[in-house]
Coordinates of C-alpha atoms in Angstrom, one line a residue:
X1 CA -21.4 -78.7 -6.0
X2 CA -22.3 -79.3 -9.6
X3 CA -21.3 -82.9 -10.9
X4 CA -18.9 -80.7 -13.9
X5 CA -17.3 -79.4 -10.5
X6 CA -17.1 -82.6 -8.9
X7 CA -15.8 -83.7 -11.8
X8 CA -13.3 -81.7 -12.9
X9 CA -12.1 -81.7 -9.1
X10 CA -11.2 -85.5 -9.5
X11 CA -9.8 -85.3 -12.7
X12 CA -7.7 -82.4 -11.6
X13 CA -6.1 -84.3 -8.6
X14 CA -5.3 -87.1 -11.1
X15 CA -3.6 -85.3 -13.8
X16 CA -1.7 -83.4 -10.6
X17 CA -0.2 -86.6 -9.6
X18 CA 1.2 -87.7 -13.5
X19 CA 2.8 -84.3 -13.9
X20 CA 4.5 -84.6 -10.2
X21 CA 5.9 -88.1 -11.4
X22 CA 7.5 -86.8 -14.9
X23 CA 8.4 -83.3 -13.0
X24 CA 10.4 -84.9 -10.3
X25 CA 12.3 -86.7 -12.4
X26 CA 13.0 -84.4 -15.1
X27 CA 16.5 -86.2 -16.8
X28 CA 15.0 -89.4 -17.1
X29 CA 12.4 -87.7 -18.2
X30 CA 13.9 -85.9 -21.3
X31 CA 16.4 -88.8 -21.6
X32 CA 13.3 -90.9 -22.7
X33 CA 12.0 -88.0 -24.7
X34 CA 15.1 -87.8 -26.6
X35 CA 15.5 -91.5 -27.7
X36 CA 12.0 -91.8 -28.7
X37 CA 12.4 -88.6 -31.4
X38 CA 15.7 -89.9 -32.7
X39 CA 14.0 -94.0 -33.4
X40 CA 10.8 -92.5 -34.3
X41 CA 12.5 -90.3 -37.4
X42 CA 15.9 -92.0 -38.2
X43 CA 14.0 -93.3 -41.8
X44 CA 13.1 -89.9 -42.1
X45 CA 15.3 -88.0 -44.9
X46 CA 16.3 -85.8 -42.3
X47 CA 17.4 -88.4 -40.2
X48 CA 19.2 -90.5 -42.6
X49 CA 20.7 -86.9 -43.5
X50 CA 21.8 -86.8 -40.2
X51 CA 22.8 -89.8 -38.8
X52 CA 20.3 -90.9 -36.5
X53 CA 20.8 -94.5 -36.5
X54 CA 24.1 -94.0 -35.1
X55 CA 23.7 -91.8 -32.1
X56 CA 24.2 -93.2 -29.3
X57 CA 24.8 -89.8 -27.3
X58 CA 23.4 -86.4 -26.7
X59 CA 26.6 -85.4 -28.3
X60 CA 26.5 -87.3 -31.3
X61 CA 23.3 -85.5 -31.5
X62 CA 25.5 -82.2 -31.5
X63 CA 28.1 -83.6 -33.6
X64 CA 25.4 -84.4 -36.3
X65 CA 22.6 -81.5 -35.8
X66 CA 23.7 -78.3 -35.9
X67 CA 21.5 -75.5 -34.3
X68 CA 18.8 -74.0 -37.1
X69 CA 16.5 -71.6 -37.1
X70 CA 13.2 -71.4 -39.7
X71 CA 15.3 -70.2 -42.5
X72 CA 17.8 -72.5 -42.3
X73 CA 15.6 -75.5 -41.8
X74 CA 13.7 -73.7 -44.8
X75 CA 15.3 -76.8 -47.4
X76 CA 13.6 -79.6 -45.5
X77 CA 10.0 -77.1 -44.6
X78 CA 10.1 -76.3 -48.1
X79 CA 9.4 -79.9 -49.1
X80 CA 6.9 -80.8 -46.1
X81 CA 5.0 -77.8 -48.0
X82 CA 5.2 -79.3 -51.0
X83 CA 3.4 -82.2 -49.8
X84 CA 6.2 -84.8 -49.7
X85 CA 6.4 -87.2 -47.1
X86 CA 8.9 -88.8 -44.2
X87 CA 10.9 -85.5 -44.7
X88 CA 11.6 -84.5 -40.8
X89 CA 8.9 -86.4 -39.3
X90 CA 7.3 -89.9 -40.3
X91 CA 4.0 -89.2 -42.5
X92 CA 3.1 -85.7 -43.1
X93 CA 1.4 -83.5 -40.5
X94 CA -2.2 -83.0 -39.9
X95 CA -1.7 -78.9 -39.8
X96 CA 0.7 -76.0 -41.3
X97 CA 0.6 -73.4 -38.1
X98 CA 1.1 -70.3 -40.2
X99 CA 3.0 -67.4 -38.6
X100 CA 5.2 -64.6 -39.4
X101 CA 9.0 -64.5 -39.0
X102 CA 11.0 -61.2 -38.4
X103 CA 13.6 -62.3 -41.0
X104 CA 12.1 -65.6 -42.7
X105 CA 8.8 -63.9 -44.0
X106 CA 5.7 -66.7 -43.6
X107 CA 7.0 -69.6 -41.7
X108 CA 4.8 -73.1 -41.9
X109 CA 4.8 -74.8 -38.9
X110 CA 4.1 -78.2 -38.9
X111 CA 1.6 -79.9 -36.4
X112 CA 1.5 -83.9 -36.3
X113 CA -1.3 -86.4 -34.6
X114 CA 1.1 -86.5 -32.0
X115 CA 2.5 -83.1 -31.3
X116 CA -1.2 -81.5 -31.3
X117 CA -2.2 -83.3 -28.2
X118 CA 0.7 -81.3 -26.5
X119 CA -0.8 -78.3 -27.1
X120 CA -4.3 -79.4 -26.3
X121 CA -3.2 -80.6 -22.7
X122 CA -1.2 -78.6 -21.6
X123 CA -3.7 -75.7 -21.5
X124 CA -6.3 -78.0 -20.3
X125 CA -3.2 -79.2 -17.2
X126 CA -2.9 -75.6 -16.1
X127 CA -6.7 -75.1 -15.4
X128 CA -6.7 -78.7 -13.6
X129 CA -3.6 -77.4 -11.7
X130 CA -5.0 -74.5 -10.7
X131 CA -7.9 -76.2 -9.4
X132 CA -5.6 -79.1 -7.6
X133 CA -3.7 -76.2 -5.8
X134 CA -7.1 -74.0 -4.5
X135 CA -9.7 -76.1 -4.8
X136 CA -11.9 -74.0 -6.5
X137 CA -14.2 -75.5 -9.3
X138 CA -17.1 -72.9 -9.6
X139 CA -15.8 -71.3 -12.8
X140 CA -16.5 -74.8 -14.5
X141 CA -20.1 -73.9 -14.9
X142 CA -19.7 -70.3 -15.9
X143 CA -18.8 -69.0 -19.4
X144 CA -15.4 -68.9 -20.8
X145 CA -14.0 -66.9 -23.6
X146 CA -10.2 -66.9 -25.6
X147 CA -9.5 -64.1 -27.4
X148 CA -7.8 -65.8 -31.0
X149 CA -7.4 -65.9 -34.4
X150 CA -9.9 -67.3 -36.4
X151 CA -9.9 -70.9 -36.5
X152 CA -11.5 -71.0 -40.4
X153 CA -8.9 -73.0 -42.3
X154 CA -7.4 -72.6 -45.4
X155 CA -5.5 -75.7 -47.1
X156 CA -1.8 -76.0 -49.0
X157 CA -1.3 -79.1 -50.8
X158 CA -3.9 -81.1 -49.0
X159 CA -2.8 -80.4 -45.3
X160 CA -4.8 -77.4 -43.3
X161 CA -3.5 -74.5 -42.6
X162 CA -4.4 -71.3 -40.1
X163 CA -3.2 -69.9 -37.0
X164 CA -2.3 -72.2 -34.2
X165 CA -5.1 -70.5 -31.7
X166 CA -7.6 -70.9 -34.3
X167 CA -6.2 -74.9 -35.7
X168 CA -6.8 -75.7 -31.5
X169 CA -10.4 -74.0 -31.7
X170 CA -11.1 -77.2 -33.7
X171 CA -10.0 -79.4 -30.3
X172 CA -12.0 -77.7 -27.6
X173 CA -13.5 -81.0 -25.4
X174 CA -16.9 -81.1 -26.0
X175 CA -17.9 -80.7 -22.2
X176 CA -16.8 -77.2 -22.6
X177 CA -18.4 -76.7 -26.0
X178 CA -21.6 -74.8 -24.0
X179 CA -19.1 -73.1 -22.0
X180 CA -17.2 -71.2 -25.0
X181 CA -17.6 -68.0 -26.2
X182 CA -17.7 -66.7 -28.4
X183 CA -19.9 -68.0 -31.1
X184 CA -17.8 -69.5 -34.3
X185 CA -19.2 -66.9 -36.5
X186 CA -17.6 -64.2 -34.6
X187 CA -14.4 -65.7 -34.0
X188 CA -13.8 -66.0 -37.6
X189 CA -14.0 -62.5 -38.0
X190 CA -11.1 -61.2 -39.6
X191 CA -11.1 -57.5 -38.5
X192 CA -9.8 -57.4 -34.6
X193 CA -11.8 -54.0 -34.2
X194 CA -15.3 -55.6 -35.9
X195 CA -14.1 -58.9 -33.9
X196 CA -13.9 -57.0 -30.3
X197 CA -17.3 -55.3 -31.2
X198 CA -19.1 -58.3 -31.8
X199 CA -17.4 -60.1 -28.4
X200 CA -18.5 -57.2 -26.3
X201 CA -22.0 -57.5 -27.3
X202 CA -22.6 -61.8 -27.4
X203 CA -20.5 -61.4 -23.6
X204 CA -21.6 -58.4 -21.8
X205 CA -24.6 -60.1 -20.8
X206 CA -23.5 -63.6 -19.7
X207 CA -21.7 -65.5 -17.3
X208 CA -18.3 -64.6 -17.8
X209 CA -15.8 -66.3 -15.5
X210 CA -12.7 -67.2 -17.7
X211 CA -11.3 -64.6 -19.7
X212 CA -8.2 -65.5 -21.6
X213 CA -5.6 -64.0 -24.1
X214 CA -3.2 -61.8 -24.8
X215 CA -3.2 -58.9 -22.1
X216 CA -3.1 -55.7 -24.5
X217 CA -5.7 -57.6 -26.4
X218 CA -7.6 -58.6 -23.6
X219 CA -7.6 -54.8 -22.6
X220 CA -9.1 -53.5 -25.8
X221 CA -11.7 -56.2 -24.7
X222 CA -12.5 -54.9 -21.4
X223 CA -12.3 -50.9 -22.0
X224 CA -14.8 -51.6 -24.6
X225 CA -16.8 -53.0 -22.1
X226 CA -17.0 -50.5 -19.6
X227 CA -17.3 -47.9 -22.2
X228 CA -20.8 -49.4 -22.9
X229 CA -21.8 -50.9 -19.7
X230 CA -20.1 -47.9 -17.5
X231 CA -19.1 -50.4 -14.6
X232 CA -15.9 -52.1 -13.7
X233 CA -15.7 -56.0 -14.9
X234 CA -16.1 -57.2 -11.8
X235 CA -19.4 -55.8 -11.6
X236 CA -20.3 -56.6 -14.7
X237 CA -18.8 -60.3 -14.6
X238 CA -19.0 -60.9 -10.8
X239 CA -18.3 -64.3 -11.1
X240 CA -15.3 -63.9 -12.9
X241 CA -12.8 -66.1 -11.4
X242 CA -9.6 -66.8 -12.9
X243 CA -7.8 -64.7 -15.7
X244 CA -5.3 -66.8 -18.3
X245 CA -2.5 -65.0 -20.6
X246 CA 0.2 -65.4 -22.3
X247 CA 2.5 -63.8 -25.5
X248 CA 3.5 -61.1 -23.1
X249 CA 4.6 -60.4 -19.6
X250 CA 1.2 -59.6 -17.5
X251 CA 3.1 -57.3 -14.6
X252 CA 3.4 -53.9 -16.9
X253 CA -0.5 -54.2 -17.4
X254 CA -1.2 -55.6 -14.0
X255 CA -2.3 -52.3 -12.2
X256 CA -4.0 -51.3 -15.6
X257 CA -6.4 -54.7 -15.5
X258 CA -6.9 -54.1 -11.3
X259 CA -8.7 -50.9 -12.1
X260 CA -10.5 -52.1 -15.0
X261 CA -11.6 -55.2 -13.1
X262 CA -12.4 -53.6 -9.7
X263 CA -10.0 -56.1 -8.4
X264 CA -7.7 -58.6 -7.8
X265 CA -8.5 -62.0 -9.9
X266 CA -6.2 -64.9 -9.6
X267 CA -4.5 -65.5 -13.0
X268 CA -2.5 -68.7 -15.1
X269 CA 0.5 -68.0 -16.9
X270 CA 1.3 -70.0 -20.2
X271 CA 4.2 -70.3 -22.6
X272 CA 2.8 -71.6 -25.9
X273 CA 4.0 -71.0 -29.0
X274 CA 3.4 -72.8 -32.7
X275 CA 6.4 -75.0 -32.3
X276 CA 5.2 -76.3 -28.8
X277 CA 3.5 -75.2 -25.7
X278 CA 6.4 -75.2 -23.9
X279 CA 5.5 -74.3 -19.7
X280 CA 2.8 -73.3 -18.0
X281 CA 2.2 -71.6 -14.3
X282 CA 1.8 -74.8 -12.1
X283 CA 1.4 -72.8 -8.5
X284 CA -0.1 -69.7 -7.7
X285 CA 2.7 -68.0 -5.4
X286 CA 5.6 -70.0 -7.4
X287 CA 7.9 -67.7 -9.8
X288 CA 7.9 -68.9 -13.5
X289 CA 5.8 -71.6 -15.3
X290 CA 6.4 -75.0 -15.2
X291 CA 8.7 -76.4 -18.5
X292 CA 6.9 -79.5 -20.1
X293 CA 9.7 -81.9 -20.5
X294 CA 7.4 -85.0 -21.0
X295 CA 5.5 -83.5 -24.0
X296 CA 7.6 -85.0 -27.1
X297 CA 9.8 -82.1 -26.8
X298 CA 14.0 -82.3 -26.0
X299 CA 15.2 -78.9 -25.1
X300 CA 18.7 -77.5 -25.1
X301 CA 20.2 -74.5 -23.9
X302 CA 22.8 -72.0 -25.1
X303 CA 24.0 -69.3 -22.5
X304 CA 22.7 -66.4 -24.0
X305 CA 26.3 -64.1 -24.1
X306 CA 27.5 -67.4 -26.2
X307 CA 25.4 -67.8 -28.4
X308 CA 26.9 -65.6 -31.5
X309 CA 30.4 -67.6 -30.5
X310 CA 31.9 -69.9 -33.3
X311 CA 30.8 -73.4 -31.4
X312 CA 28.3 -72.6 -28.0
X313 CA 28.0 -75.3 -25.8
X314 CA 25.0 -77.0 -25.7
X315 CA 23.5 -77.8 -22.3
X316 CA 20.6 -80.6 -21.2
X317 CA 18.7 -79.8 -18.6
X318 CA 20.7 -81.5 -16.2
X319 CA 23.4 -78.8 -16.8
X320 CA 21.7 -75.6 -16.4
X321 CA 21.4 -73.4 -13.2
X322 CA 19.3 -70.8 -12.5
X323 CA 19.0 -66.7 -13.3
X324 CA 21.4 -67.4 -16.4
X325 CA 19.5 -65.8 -19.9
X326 CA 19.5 -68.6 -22.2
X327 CA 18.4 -69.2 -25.9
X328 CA 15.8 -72.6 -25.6
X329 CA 16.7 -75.0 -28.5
X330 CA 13.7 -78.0 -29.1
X331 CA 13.6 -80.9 -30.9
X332 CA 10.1 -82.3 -31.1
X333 CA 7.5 -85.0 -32.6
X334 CA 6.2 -82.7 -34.9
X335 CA 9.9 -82.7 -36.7
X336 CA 11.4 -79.8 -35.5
X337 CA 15.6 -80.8 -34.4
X338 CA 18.0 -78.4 -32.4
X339 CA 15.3 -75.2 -33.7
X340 CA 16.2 -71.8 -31.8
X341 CA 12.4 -70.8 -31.2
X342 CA 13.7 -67.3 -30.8
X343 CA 13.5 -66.7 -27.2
X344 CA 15.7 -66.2 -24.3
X345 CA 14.5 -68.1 -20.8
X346 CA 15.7 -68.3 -17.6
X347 CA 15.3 -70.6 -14.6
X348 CA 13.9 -69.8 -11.7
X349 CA 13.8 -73.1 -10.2
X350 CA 15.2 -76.4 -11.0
X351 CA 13.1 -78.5 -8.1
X352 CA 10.9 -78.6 -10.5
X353 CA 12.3 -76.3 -13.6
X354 CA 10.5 -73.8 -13.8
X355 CA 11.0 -70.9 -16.3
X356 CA 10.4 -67.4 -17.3
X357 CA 10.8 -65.6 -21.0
X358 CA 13.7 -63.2 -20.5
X359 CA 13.2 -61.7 -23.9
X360 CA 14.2 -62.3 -27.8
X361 CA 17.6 -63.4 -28.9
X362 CA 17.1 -60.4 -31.1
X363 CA 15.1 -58.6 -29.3
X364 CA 17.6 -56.5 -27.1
X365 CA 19.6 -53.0 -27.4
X366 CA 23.3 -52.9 -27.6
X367 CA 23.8 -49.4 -29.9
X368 CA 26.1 -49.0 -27.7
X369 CA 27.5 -51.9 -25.9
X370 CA 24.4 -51.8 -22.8
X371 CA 23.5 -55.6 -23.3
X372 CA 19.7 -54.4 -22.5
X373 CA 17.3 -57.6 -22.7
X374 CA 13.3 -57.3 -22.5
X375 CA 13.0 -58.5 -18.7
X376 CA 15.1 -55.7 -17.5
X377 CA 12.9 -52.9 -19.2
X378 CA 9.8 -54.6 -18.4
X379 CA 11.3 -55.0 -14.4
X380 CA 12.2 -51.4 -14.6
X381 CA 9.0 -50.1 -16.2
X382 CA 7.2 -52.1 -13.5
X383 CA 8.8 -50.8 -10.2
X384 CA 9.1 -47.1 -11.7
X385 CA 5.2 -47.2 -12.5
X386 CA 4.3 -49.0 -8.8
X387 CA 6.8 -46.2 -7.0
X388 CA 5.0 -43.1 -9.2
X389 CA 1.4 -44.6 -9.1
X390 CA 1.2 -44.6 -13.0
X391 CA -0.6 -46.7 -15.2
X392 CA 1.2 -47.6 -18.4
X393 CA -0.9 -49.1 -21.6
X394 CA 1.9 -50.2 -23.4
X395 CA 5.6 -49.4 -24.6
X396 CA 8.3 -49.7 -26.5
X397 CA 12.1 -49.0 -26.7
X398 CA 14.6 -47.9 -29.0
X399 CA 18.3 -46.7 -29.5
X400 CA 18.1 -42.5 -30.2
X401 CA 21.8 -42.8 -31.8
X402 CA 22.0 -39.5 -33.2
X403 CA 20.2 -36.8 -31.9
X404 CA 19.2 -34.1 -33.6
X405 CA 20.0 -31.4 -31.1
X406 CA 23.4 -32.9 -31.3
X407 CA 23.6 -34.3 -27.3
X408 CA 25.2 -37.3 -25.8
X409 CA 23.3 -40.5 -27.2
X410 CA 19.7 -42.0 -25.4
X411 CA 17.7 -44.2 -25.1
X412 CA 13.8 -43.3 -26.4
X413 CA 10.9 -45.2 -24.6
X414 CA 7.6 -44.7 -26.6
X415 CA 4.6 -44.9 -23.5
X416 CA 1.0 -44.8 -23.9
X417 CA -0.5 -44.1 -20.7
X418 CA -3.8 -45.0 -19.1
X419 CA -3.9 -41.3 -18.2
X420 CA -1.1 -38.7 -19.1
X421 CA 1.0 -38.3 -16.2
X422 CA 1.6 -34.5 -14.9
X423 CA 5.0 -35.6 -14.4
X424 CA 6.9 -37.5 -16.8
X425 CA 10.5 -36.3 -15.7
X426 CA 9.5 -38.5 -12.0
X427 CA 9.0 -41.7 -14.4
X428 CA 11.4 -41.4 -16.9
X429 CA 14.4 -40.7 -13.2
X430 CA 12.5 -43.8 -11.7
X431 CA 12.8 -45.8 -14.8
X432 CA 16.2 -44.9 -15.1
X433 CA 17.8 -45.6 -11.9
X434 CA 16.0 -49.1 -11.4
X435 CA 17.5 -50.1 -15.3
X436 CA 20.9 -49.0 -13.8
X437 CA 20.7 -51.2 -11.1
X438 CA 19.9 -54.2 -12.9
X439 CA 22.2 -53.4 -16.0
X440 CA 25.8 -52.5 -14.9
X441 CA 26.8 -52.2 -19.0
X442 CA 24.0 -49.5 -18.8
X443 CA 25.2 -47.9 -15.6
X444 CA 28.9 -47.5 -16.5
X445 CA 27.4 -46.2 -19.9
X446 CA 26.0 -43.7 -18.1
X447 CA 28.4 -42.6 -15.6
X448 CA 30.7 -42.6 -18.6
X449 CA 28.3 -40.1 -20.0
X450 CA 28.4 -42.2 -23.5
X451 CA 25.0 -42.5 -22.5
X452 CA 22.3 -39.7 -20.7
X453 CA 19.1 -40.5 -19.0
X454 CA 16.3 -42.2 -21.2
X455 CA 13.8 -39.7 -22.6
X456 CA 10.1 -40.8 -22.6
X457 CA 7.6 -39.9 -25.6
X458 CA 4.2 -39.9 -24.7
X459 CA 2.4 -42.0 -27.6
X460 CA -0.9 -40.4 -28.0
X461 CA -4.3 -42.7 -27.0
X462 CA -4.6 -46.1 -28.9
X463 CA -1.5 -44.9 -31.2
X464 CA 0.2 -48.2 -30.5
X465 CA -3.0 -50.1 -31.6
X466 CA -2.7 -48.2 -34.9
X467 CA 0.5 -48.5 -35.4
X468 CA -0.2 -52.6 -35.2
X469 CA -3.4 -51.6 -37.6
X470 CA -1.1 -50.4 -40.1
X471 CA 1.6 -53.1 -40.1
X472 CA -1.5 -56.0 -40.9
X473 CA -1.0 -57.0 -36.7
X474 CA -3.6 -55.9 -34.7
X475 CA -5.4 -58.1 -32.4
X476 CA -5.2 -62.0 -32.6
X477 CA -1.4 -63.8 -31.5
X478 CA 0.5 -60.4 -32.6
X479 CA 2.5 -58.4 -30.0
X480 CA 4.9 -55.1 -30.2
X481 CA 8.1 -55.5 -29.5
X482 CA 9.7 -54.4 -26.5
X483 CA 12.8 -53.8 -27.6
X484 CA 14.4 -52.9 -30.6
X485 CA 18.7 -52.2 -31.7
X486 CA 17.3 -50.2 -34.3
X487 CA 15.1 -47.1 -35.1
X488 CA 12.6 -48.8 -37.6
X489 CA 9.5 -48.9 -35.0
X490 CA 11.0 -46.1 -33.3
X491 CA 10.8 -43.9 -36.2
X492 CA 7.1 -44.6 -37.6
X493 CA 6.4 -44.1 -33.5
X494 CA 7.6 -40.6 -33.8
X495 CA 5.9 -39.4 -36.7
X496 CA 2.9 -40.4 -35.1
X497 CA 3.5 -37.9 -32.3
X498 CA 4.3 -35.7 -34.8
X499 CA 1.4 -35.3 -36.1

């Protein structure tokens, strides 16, 4: 064993023991977490414009913050832009994390000195977890590659600004600094397709035994490679140990990477996102990722079918149970207070809380009163594909309202397949009557017939990569949309098959 294994096997049984401490304790936990935001920032302007030095509850806190998303807290990022001080947060932050809202156009998040640790070790916790649960330290000494942004910086009233994956590129320790690939020069390639080329040919030849990323991504990566190596990645990368994702769920391209790979490789789950890495997969066999409540981040909960209601109650994590969709509200040190991040969680443990993304707030179809959220589809896609022994690429769904042919209303799922199916009527029944089992909206819908059975569209090969290309989102942190309550993807979708 290498002294980096030893090492890092130490280190790793350490760390394991601080997170069990804050984990089994979880309200004290986020109790102490709450206080500290609310003195650290009542001089701020937000907090005087909020109260702060009089709350002496969680709901005081309610009374006084109301729930915001980015456009909403727009007034107070606006300034933080501008380059003013002690607005939500004491000082100003070290980093804008740059990203792209659905309805607020370019959204600045701001990173502090002490919310960019958060981000840095939590990543580094699930490796060190992984290696406290099997023991297994090998990969240490092998080469290890994240598929990001590129971490060249631009800068907006003297702070930095860039991608979050390419702002933590900066923070990579240095006893992994030999370890990373790929080079800088590549990584700040701008063009994902130039990008991929020039990772295929710095990794095909070396070490490779971390691969991480976002999974459609990550494919693009490793179909390149076998188109130029003609082997499987595990023969190419035989060492390659442990596979780390996140962005998306991994099970719909799970068989996909199996027969790429060759085999099975153990893989890490994570939850990070520019306002705070939020859980990551603690245990191999557990369901869901472990929530960080001792990371300068307060979290809230909304049941998900209250959300839209005048006045939602807002729950601690003492309060919540689990397989409930919620929306996740934070509060954090980087000045973010009662933010809806967007997504919908649920529990699947709560000794320790553990969590899974369910889907987007918005992300869901209702055209017709179904209540359809992204885990169901994903579920459904899932068990249809393992049942029918096909291989789906990607997807997406959409609401066909108004057929043309003038027939009872559908839903349209957009496929790319690994390889074209001989029968897509088996899929699309499959598909159907496992959604009907988990949706009972859906069911009724279509037992009502105000709904018939979904039709698939067979998106032709890498159509959904250029439909990214042509919207500015291919590669890097982007991802498609599972679901959609309107026709706006569907319909560019469709004239691409047209063609």
């Amino acid at each position: 064993m290498s002294i980096k294994s030893l090492g890092a096997k130490f280190f790793a049984a350490y760390v394991k023991k601080k997170i069990d401490r804050w984990s089994n304790n979880p309200i004290k936990t986020q109790e102490k977490v709450f206080w500290e935001l609310i003195r650290a920032a009542e001089s701020t302007a937000f907090g005087r414009d909020h109260n702060f030095s009089n709350i002496t509850t969680h709901q005081d806190f309610v009374k006084n913050v109301p729930v915001r998303d980015y456009e909403q807290l727009r007034p107070y990022m606006d300034r933080v832009v501008s380059g003013e001080k002690d607005v939500v947060w004491p000082g100003k932050p070290l980093y804008f994390a740059k990203t792209s809202g659905t309805t607020s156009g370019v959204k600045y998040i701001p990173l502090t000195k002490e919310s960019i640790p958060t981000h840095i070790n939590a990543a580094r916790n699930a490796i060190l977890c992984y290696i406290a649960e099997s023991g297994r330290t090998d990969f240490v000494n092998g080469k290890m590659i994240f598929l990001q942004g590129s971490p060249e910086l631009s800068e907006k009233n003297g702070i930095n600004l860039g991608r979050l994956s390419g702002i933590v590129a900066h923070y990579v320790p240095k006893y992994l600094q030999k370890n990373r690939m790929p080079s800088w020069e590549t990584n700040c390639i701008e063009d994902w397709e130039d990008k991929v080329e020039a990772i295929v040919a710095e990794t095909i030849h070396e070490n490779m035994t971390v691969i991480s990323g976002i999974p459609p991504w990550v494919q693009m990566y490793f179909e390149r490679l076998r188109e130029k190596s003609q082997k499987t990645i595990g023969e190419l990368f035989p060492n390659f140990e442990l596979f780390i994702y996140g962005g998306v769920n991994y099970e719909p391209y799970r068989a996909t990477f199996e027969k790429l790979i060759g085999r099975k490789v153990p893989s890490i789950e994570l939850y990070p996102a520019s306002e705070g890495f939020f859980a990551f997969q603690d245990k191999q066999n557990a369901n869901g990722m472990l929530l960080q409540l001792n990371s300068g981040m307060f979290y809230e909960f909304i049941k998900a079918d209250e959300f839209f209601n005048e006045d939602p109650q807002r729950l601690t994590i003492g309060e919540v149970v689990t397989d409930i969709n919620y929306v996740m509200l934070v509060s954090t040190n980087a000045g973010l207070w009662s933010y809806n991040i967007g997504d919908t969680i649920m529990f699947t443990s709560t000794k320790p809380y553990r969590v899974l993304v369910s889907g987007r707030i918005k992300h869901f179809i209702s055209a017709f009163g179904e209540h359809v959220i992204g885990k169901e589809v994903e579920i459904a896609l899932q068990v249809a594909a393992d049942k029918t022994g096909m291989m789906v690429k990607e997807f997406t769904v959409a609401p066909q309202i108004n057929p043309t042919d003038g027939s009872i209303p559908y839903h349209e799922w957009f496929i790319e397949f690994q390889e074209e199916p001989d029968n897509i009527e088996v899929l699309a029944e499959a598909i159907d009557s496992e959604l009907r089992s988990q949706n009972s909206y859906y069911d009724d819908l279509i037992a009502g017939k105000m709904l018939r059975r979904l039709e698939i569209r067979i998106m032709p090969k890498d159509g959904f990569n250029e439909y990214m290309k042509s919207i500015g989102k291919l590669g890097g942190q982007n991802k498609l949309p599972r679901l959609s309550n309107d026709r706006k993807i569907a319909d560019v979708l469709s004239g691409m098959i047209a063609k």
